[in-house]
Amino acid sequence: MNHVLCGLAANVSLPSELVDRLIAVADADIAVDLAHRADLSHAQAVALTSRVEESAVSLAYAGLLTAADVDPATQPDVALALLVERAGRPEWARLFAEDPVVERREKLAACSGLPPDVVEMLAADSDVRVVAELALWTTPETATRLAGHPHAEVRRAVAANEATPPAVLAALLTGEGLSPAQRCLVCDREEAPFVHDPQWSRLDCDLPSGASCDGSHESTRYETQQMAIRNPATPTEAVVSFVSHPSLLLRWALAGRPNLPSEVCARLAVDSNPGVRADLAENPAIDDALIRVLATDRDHEVRRRLAHNPFVPLDVLTRLAAATKIGATLLPRIASASLDEVEKLTESPNPAARMLIAQRRDLPPAIRDALAADSDAKVVKSIAPHPGLSEGQLRTMLDRHGVRVVAKVAANPDATPALLEDLARHEPSVQKAFREIARHRNAPAPALLACLADPQARPIAARHAVLPPPIIEELLTDADWQVVEAAAANPSLPLAVMSDLTPRL
């Protein structure tokens, strides 16, 4: 792989004539970067396809190729990509519906807007994978018809299709009104009764672990029910009876559904599996009383997920933050807090509460400034990247809290070049700060040079446009290929150097 040419192919400053020269010598690796250029013209896309055929599919998805550019007989994957984007020709769909390669028929089945006759051909396909793919993406009318398909795998796909009518989804849950399925993937391959042993290492078996069939296709039936329970189009009244089902996966699927009745939520809250309780904890369907019960759950993940519930009361949330590792993230309830709530949290004696609100980046100046002057380092770390803070405020943070806030101060979008330079020279050094400085829009050359000494920040700094051109040229021969590509992609690389690096035919 030529890392210099790959970097040049991604360089936004590369002029069109040099893009043409790169296309003329491109290999598969260079073509990947060329295909993602925002300024690539249609003519260049056609030329790149002629040079590197593998690039055509991504160019088709990007809208840079048209039906007139593609021969479906010799470029089937590209033609299918255009069909996926609804930019292909109807006759191509009919051609691929009869293609002997099952993967192409399967790809076609996932396309929307297919002609009715093509849908009929795919629905009657001899390979269940094709029919199942159609069932997953098709219209309500076709989904309704395929719900009674003799193969259980097709019914499973219908259950996952959000366009499937609610009444049909309810029937798939219970089987009422549907004739029993005749086959499944398990009994297609093995004689029933059969259970796929999780420890079985047979190389010719691609059945999932635990797949089973005793003649009733039970593992696929459970998967169908699981898909239907997760499907938001399935009526709530059709799924609530699964709250006490012996299958953990079905109860788990139920726990994440919106609009669950309170009595169902209450039963899931005492489920023996913490995964079920964790999904329930984040579910907006649970009420205040149940939230408070789950806040005392013995499992850490349950409490952590509860903190992400958009309706968790603030008093519960602040207690969770004090005792649970939530991470430096803006929680939904904090993002939606009113100004009065923001003010109360800012004035809270609990540092965890102040830290939560400090994650917002739209705070009024007075509140932002109060948090910036907080005595608790964790609060200051949270507020340090907030826009609008002055250089003086940021330096005061450093004076008070030292290395604990260096990286977060470096992440502030308004950090000045002088401050960033000082941060790059801070003793003791902070590795995370180098990465923040290296990607900062205000980083001056001296700070970037310091970042080049850090192995993780070096590739980031090598791409920064403020880096002096002679340094960029030196980095083109670096021992680290990531640095080489980044330097070649640097928009400040001199045009003459770009031209010298680009081969001529």
Phi, psi and omega in degrees: 000133178266100186289331177296313181291326175297317178295316178300321181299334180263357185287119184292342181268359181293120181291160187301323181293329177282330172300318179300319180293323177293320179301322183294339181241007188296142167251187185299324182290315179295323182298327179301314180289321179297319183296338181263007178289133181289338184259010181292129181274168178297318180297320179292324178296318178296318180295321179294322178297320179295327182279314183231098185299329182296340182280347188296322183298312180294327177292324178294316178297330180280356179081017183265354175239149179244172179300328180293341182272353193238137172252111184296337180289323182256344181231059185299321181293324178290318178298319178296322178298320177292324176295320177301321180275006181059036178243006179269183181260143182304324181294336176295321181299318179294324178296314183285336178296339179250009182294135179292343180275113187297326181298328178287320177296323179295318177297318179299321183298338179276353182283146176265160176072024180289148175301146182306320181293328177290320177301318179297319179297317182290324180294335179258014183299148182284344181257123185296334179297322179292314181295320179295321179294320176299315182299330183289331188239357191283181182284165179303321182296312181290324177299320179299318181292320183284346177298336177260016181299143182294344181261129184297331181294325177292318178297323178300317180293321177300321180295334180271347183282119183287350176274351179296133181300146182305319182296324179290319178297320178297321179293324179293331178292321186254338185084355182293132179085357179244139174290149182300143175295148183261332184220162170215175182295332182289307182283350170293330187255327186230152178283129179284149359283145182211138174230127179282109181294126179304335181270000184286127184247027180296124186289336183268011182247121179249017177288144179293154179301131179086356178300139184211157174207122176251016184109343179254004176058045192297320183292321177290326178296318177296321178296322177298316178296322179297316178299317181293321179295321180285339184289120183295344180279348179287131180300139180302320182296341180277343187253343190296334182292347181278002182298332180248018182293142180294341180281119178301318184296326179288319177294323180295318178298321181294325186297337182265359183285140175284164173061030177286142175299152184298325181292328177290317178300319181298321180288323178291332181293342178249017178299146182289342183264124182294335178295321176297314182293326180292316177296322178295321184300328181270354185284123179298350183286340185282147184269177184301317182296318181288326175302316181292328175293313182291338178294342179257009181301144182287342184270129183297320183295325176299314181293321180296317180290328177298324179298337180270000178290128184294347183246015180293131178300147184296326180293324176292318182298319180292325176292321177297317182297328181285335187241357185231140178282102182263329181094167181277084182216151177276113182281148182305318182293327178288321180298329182263004183297140178286170180298320178299317180294321178299316180296320180294318179294323179296328182268001182295141175287349181274114181301329180298322179293317180292325179294322179299311184289334180292348178284344178288150181243019179231030184285146173301148184307319183296319180289317177304315183293324178296318179290327178295334180264010183298151181276346183267126184297325181293324176294316181294321176301322181289324184272341187306321180281002183295130177295152177098349178287140181280165177298323179297318179296318181294321179291326176296320175303314181297317181298323184278324191238354172057224187300338183295337184241001185303310184296320181289325175296319179297335181277354181292127184296341181259008178301133184279160176305320181296318179295316180298323178295318178294321179295323179294336181257007185299139176240127356289155182288156179236114187301317180300329180295323179300319180293321178294318179295318184299330181260001185283136182295334182265005185296127177275166182303315181300322178293321179294323177297321176294323180294331180296341179281347180264125185303322182280330180275340186304311179295329180289315180295325182298339181266351185290131186292341182278346180301133181302137181308319179298325178291319178301317180297321178298322183289347178293345179246019181297155180287339181266120182297330178294323177292319180300312180297319180296318179295319179294333179272356183294123183295345179268004175298126184303144181301321181297322179292316177305316181296319179294327182281337184274120183299148173251141178268000000 
